[in-house]
Coordinates of C-alpha atoms and ligand atoms in Angstrom, one line a residue:
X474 CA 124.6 -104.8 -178.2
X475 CA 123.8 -104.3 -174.6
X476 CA 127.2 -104.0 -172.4
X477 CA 126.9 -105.1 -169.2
X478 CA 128.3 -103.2 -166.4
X479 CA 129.9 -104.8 -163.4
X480 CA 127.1 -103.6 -161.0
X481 CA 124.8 -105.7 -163.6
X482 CA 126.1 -108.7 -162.9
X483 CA 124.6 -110.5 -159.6
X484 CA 127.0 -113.1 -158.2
X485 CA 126.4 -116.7 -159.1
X486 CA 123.9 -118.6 -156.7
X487 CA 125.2 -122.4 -155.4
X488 CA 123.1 -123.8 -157.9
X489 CA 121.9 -121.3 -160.3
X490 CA 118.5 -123.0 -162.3
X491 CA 119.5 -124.4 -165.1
X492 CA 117.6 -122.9 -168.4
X493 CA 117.0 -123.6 -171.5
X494 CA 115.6 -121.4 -174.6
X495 CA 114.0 -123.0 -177.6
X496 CA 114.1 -120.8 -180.5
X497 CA 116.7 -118.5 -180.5
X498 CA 115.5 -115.6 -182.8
X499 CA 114.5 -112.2 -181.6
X500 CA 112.7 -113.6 -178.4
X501 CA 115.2 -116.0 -177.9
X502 CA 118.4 -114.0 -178.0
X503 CA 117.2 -111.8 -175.7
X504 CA 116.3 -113.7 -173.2
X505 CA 119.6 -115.0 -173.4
X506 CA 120.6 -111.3 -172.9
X507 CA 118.6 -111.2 -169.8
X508 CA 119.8 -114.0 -168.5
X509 CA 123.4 -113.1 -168.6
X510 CA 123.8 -110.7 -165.9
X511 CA 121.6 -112.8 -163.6
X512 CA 122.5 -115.1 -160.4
X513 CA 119.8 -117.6 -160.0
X514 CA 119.8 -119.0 -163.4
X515 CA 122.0 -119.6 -165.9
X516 CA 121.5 -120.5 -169.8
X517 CA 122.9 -123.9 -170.6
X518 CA 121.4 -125.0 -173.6
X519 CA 119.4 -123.1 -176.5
X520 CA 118.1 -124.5 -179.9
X521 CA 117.0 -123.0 -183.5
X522 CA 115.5 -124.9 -186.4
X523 CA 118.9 -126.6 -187.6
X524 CA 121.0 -127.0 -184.5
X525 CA 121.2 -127.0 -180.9
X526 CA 123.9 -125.9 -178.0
X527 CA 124.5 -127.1 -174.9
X528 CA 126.9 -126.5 -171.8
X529 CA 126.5 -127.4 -168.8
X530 CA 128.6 -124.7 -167.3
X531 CA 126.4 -121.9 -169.4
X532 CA 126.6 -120.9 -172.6
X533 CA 128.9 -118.1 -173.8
X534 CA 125.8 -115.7 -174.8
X535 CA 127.6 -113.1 -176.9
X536 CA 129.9 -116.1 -179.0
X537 CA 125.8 -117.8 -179.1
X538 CA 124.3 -114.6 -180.6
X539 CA 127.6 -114.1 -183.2
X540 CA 127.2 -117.2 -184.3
X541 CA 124.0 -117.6 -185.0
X542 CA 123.6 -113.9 -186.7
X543 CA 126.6 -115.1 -188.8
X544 CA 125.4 -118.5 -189.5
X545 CA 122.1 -119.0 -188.8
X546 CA 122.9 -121.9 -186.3
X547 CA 123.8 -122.3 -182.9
X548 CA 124.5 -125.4 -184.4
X549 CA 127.8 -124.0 -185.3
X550 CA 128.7 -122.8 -181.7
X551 CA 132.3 -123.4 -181.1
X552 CA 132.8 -126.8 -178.5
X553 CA 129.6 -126.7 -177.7
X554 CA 127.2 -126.7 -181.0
X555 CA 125.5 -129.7 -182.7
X556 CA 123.8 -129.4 -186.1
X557 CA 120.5 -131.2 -186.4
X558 CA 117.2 -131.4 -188.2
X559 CA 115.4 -133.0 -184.8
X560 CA 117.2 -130.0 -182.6
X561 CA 114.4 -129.8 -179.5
X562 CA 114.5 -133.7 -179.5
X563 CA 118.0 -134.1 -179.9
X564 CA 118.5 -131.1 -176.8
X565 CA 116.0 -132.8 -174.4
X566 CA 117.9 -136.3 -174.8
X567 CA 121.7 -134.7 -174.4
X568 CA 121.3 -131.7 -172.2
X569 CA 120.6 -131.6 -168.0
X570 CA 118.1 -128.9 -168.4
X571 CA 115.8 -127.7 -165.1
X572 CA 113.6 -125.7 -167.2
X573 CA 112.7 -124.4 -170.9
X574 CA 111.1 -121.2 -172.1
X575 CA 109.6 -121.8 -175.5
X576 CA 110.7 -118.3 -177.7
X577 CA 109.2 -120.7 -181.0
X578 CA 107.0 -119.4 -183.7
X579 CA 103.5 -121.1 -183.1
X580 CA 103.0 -121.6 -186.8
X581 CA 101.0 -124.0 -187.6
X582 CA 98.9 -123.1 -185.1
X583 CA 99.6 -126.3 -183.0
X584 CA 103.2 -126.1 -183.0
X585 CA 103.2 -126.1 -179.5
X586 CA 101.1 -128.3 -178.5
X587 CA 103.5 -130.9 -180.5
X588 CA 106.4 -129.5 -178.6
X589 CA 105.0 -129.8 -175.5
X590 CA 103.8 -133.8 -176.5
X591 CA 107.4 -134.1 -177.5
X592 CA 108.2 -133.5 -173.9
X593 CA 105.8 -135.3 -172.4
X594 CA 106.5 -138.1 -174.6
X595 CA 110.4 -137.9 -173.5
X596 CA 110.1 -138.6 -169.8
X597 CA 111.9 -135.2 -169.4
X598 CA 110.6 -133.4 -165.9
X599 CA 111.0 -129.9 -165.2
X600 CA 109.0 -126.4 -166.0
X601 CA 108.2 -124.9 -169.4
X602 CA 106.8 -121.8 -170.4
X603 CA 105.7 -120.3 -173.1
X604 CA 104.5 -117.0 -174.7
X605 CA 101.8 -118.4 -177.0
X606 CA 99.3 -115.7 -178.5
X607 CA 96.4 -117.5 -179.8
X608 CA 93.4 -118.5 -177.8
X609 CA 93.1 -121.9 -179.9
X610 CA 96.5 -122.8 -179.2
X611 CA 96.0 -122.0 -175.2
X612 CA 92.8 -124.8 -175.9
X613 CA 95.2 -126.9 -177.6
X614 CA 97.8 -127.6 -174.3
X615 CA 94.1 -127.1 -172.1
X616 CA 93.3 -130.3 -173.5
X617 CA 97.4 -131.7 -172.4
X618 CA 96.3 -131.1 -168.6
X619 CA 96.2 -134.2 -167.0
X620 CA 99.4 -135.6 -169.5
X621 CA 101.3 -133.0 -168.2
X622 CA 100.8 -133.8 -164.4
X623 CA 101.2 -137.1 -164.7
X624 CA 104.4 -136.8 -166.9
X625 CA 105.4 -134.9 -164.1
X626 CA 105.7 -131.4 -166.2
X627 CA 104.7 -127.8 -164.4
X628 CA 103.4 -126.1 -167.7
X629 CA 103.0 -122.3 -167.2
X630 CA 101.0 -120.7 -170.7
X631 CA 100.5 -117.1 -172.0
X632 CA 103.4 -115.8 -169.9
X633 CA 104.8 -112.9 -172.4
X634 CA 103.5 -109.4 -172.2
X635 CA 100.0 -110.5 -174.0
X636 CA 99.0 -112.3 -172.2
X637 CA 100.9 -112.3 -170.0
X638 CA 102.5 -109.2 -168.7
X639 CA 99.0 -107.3 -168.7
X640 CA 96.5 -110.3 -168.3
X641 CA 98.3 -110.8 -164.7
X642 CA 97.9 -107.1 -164.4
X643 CA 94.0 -107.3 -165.2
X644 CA 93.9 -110.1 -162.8
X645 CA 95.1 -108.2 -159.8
X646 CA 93.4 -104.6 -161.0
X647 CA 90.0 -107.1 -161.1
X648 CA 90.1 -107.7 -157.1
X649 CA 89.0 -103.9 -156.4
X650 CA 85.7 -105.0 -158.1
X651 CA 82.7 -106.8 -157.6
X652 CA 81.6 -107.3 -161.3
X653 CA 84.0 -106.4 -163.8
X654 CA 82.2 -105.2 -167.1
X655 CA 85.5 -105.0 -169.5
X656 CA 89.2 -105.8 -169.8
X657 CA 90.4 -103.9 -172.9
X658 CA 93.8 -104.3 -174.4
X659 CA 96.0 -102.0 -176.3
X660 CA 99.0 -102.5 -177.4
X661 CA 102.1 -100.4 -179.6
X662 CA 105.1 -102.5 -180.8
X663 CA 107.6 -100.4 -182.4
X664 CA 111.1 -102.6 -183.8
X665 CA 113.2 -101.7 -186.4
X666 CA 113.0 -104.2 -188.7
X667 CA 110.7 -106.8 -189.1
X668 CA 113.5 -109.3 -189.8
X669 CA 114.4 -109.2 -185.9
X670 CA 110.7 -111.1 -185.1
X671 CA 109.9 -113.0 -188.2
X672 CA 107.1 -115.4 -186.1
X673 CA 106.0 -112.7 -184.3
X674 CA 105.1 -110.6 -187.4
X675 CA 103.9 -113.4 -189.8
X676 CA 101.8 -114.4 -186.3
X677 CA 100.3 -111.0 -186.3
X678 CA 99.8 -110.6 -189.8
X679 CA 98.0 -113.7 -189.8
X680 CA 95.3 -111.5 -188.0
X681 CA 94.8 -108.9 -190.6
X682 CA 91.4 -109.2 -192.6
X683 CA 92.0 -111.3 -195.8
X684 CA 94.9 -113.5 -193.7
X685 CA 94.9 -116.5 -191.4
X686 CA 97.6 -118.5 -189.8
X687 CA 98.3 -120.7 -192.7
X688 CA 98.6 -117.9 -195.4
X689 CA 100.7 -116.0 -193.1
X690 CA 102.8 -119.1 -192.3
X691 CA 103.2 -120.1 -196.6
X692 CA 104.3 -116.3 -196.8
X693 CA 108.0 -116.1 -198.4
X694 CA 110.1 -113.1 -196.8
X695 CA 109.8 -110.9 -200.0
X696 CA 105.9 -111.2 -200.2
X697 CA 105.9 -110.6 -196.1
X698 CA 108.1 -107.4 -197.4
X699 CA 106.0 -105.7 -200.4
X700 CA 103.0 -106.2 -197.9
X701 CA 104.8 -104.0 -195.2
X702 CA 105.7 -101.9 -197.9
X703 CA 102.1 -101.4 -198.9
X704 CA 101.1 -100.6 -195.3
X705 CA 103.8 -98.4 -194.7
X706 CA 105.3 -100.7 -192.6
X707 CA 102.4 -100.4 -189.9
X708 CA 100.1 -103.0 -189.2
X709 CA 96.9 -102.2 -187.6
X710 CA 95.2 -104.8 -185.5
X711 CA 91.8 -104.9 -183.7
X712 CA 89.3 -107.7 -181.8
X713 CA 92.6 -110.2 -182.3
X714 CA 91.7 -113.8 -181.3
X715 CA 93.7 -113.5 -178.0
X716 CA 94.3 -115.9 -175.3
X717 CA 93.8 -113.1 -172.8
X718 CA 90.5 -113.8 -172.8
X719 CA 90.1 -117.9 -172.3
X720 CA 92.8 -117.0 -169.4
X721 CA 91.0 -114.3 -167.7
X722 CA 87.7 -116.5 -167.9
X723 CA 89.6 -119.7 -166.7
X724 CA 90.7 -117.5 -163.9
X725 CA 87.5 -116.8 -163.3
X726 CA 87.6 -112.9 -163.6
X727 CA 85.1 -112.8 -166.3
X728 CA 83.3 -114.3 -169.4
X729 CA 85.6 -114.1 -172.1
X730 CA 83.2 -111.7 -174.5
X731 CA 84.6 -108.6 -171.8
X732 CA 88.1 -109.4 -173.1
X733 CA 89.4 -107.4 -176.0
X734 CA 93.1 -107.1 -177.6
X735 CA 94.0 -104.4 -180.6
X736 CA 97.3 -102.9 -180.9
X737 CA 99.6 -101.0 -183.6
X738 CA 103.2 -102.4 -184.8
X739 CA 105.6 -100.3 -186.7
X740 CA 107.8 -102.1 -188.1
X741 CA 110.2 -99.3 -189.1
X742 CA 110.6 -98.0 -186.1
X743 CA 111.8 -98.3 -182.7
X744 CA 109.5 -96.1 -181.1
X745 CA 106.1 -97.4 -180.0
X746 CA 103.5 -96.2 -182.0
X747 CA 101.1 -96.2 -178.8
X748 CA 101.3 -96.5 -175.3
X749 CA 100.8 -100.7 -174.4
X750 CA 98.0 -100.3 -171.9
X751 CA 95.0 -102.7 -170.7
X752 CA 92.0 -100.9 -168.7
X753 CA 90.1 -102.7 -166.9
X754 CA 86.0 -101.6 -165.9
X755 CA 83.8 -102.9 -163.3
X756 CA 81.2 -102.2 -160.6
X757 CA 82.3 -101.9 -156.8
X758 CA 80.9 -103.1 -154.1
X759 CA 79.2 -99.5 -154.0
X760 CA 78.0 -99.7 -156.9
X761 CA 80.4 -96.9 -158.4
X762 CA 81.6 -97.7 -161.7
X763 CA 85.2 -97.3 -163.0
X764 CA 88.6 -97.8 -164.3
X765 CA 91.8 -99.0 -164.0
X766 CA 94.5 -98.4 -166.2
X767 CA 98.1 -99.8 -166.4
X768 CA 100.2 -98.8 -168.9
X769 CA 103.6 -100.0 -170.1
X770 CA 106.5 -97.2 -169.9
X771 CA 107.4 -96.6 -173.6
X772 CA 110.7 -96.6 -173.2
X773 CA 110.4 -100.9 -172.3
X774 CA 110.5 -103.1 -175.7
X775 CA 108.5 -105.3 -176.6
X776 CA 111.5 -108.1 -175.8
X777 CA 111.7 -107.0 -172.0
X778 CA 108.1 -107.4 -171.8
X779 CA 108.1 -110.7 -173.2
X780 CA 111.0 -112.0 -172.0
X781 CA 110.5 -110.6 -168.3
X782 CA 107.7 -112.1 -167.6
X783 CA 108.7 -115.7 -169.2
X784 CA 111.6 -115.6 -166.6
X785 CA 109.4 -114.8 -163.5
X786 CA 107.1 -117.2 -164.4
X787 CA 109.8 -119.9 -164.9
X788 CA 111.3 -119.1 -161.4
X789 CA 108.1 -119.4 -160.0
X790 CA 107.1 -122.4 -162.1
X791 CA 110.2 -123.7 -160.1
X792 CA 108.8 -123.1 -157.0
X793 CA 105.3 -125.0 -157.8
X794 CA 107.7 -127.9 -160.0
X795 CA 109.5 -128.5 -156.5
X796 CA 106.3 -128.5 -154.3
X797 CA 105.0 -131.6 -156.6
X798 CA 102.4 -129.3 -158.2
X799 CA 102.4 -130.5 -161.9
X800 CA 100.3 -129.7 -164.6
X801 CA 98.8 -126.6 -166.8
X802 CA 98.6 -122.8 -165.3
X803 CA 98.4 -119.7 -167.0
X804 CA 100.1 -116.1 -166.3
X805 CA 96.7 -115.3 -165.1
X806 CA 96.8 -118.0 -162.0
X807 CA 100.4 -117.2 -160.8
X808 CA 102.1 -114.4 -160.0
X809 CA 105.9 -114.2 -161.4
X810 CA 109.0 -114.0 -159.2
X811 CA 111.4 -111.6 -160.1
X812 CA 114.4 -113.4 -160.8
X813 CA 117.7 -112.2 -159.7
Ligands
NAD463 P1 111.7 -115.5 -184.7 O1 111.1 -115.8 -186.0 O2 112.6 -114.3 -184.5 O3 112.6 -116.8 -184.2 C1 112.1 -118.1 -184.2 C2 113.2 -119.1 -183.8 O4 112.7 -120.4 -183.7 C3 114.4 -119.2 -184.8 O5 115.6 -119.3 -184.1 C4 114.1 -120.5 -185.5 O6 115.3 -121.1 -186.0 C5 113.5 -121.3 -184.4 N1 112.7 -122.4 -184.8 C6 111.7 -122.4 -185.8 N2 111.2 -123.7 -185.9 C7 111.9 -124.5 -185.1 C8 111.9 -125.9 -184.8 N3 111.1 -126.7 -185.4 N4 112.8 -126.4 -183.9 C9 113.7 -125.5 -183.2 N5 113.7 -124.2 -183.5 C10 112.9 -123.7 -184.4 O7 110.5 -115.6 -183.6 P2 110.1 -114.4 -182.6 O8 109.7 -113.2 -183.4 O9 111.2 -114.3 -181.6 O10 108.8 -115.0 -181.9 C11 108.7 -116.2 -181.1 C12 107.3 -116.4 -180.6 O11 107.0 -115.4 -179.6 C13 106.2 -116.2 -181.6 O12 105.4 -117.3 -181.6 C14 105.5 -115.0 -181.2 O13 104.1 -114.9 -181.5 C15 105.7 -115.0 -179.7 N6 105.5 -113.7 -179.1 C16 104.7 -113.5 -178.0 C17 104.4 -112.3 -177.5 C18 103.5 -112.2 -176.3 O14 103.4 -111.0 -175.7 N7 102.9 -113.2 -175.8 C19 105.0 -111.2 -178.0 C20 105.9 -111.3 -179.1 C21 106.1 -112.6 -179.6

């Protein structure tokens, strides 16, 4: 577990946002690990699929992520856990929350879409983000728009590392441009075992050829295991239905055809397979042709990609939230703040 030296730890702000994380397995617990050394926002409240925690004062992160490994609950959380089968309702009714970054499995595919009704539904105000995957999930919260703004909600989509991370990047690397021709992404996810991301890897298997969202979903953990074992524990994924491109297009970069997302994920291993890169190809005002490339540093995981970003864009979801501006953005529209 990550140790965090004193020089880590930045000094408390006067009044640190208060977050939230729903969904506390792999993503979730480490954004709570990112969160803990950091001065403008503390973690209050944080939820799984049987139980919720909340306190006000922020949570104690490493008794959160003990528990929960040994239990399966933060529902359990010493003085500040609650058990329940309605946890993300239950948590927006008890808990004085500024903002909530959605780690949840999107499975079925319109998980979050529901979750993000929920809030609307609630009355709740603040910022959410998410690090949603699926281009037919980004269309599902498209369609949320003017219930968000009205409900007084800044909703900021796609913001892990893709999209995210590297649709933002293809978004800036696009202005050198007059006509951009492709945006092509590549990623390599190494982890160690595929127990640590359990969404994430049904999510992705749910793209291999044979497999959709639903099969993936009905999948018990053994059968999710003798597939791995068949595949060496690499899966092997190419023209993914990816919300890179719907967010590139709505950003008005380019038709969403140009936008392509493969990638490698070992399972087994730490190590990426490949180097995460996007490139992206277009036409100059001089009519030279060329491309940018901007690739990840292989020693960053896949959860400081993800998680990163989700943070910057909350803080700067923050910043819009407080303006009055309300309403549905993507990582491709805003540029994150670094959070300190
Ligand atoms: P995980 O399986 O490790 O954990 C999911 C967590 O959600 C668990 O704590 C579970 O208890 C909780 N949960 C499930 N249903 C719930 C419910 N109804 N109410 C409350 N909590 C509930 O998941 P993970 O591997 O961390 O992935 C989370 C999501 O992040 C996935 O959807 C994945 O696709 C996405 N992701 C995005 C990117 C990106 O770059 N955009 C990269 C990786 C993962």
């Amino acid at each position: 577990m990550l140790k965090l030296e004193p020089e880590m730890i930045i000094e408390k702000t006067a009044n640190p946002i208060k977050v939230g994380v729903l969904g506390f397995g792999g993503l979730g617990q480490a954004a709570a690990r990112i969160l803990a050394p950091k001065g403008e926002m503390t973690l209050v409240a944080a939820a799984d699929h049987q139980g919720y925690a909340y306190d006000a004062t922020g949570l104690n992160i490493d008794a959160a992520i003990s528990t929960y490994g040994d239990r399966n609950s933060l529902g359990y959380l010493a003085n500040c856990g609650t058990l329940s089968n309605n946890s993300i309702q239950d948590l927006i009714r008890n808990a004085k929350v500024d903002c909530y970054f959605l780690a949840l499995p999107n499975l079925p595919n319109t998980f979050m879409a529901d979750v993000a009704k929920q809030f609307i539904k609630s009355g709740w105000q603040g910022v959410l983000v998410d690090a949603l995957k699926r281009t037919s999930a980004v269309e599902q919260l498209l369609e949320l728009q003017s219930d968000l703004q009205q409900a007084g909600i800044t909703y900021l989509t796609g913001c892990g590392a893709t999209p995210g991370l590297l649709t933002a990047a293809a978004a800036v690397a696009a202005q050198s441009y007059a006509e951009i021709h492709s945006v092509k992404i590549t990623f390599g996810v190494g982890i160690a075992n595929w127990e640590a991301y359990r969404a994430t890897i049904r999510e992705d298997i749910a793209h291999m050829p044979g497999y959709d969202v639903e099969t993936a979903r009905a999948m018990s953990d053994e059968e999710v295991a003798r597939l791995l074992d068949k595949t060496n524990g690499i899966i092997s994924l190419e023209n993914m239905e990816h919300a890179d491109d719907i967010m590139l297009e709505l950003a008005g970069i380019c038709d969403r055809d140009r936008v392509t997302v493969g990638g490698v994920v070992d399972t087994r291993n730490p190590k990426k397979p490949l180097s995460t890169n996007v490139k992206i190809t277009g036409r100059t005002f001089e009519g030279k042709i060329s491309t940018h490339t901007f690739t990840l540093g292989d020693e960053t995981s896949m959860a400081a990609n993800v998680c990163g970003p989700a943070f910057g864009y909350l803080k700067a979801g923050m910043a819009l939230n407080r303006r009055g501006i309300t309403g549905l953005f993507t990582a491709a529209e805003i540029m994150p703040q670094f959070v300190r």
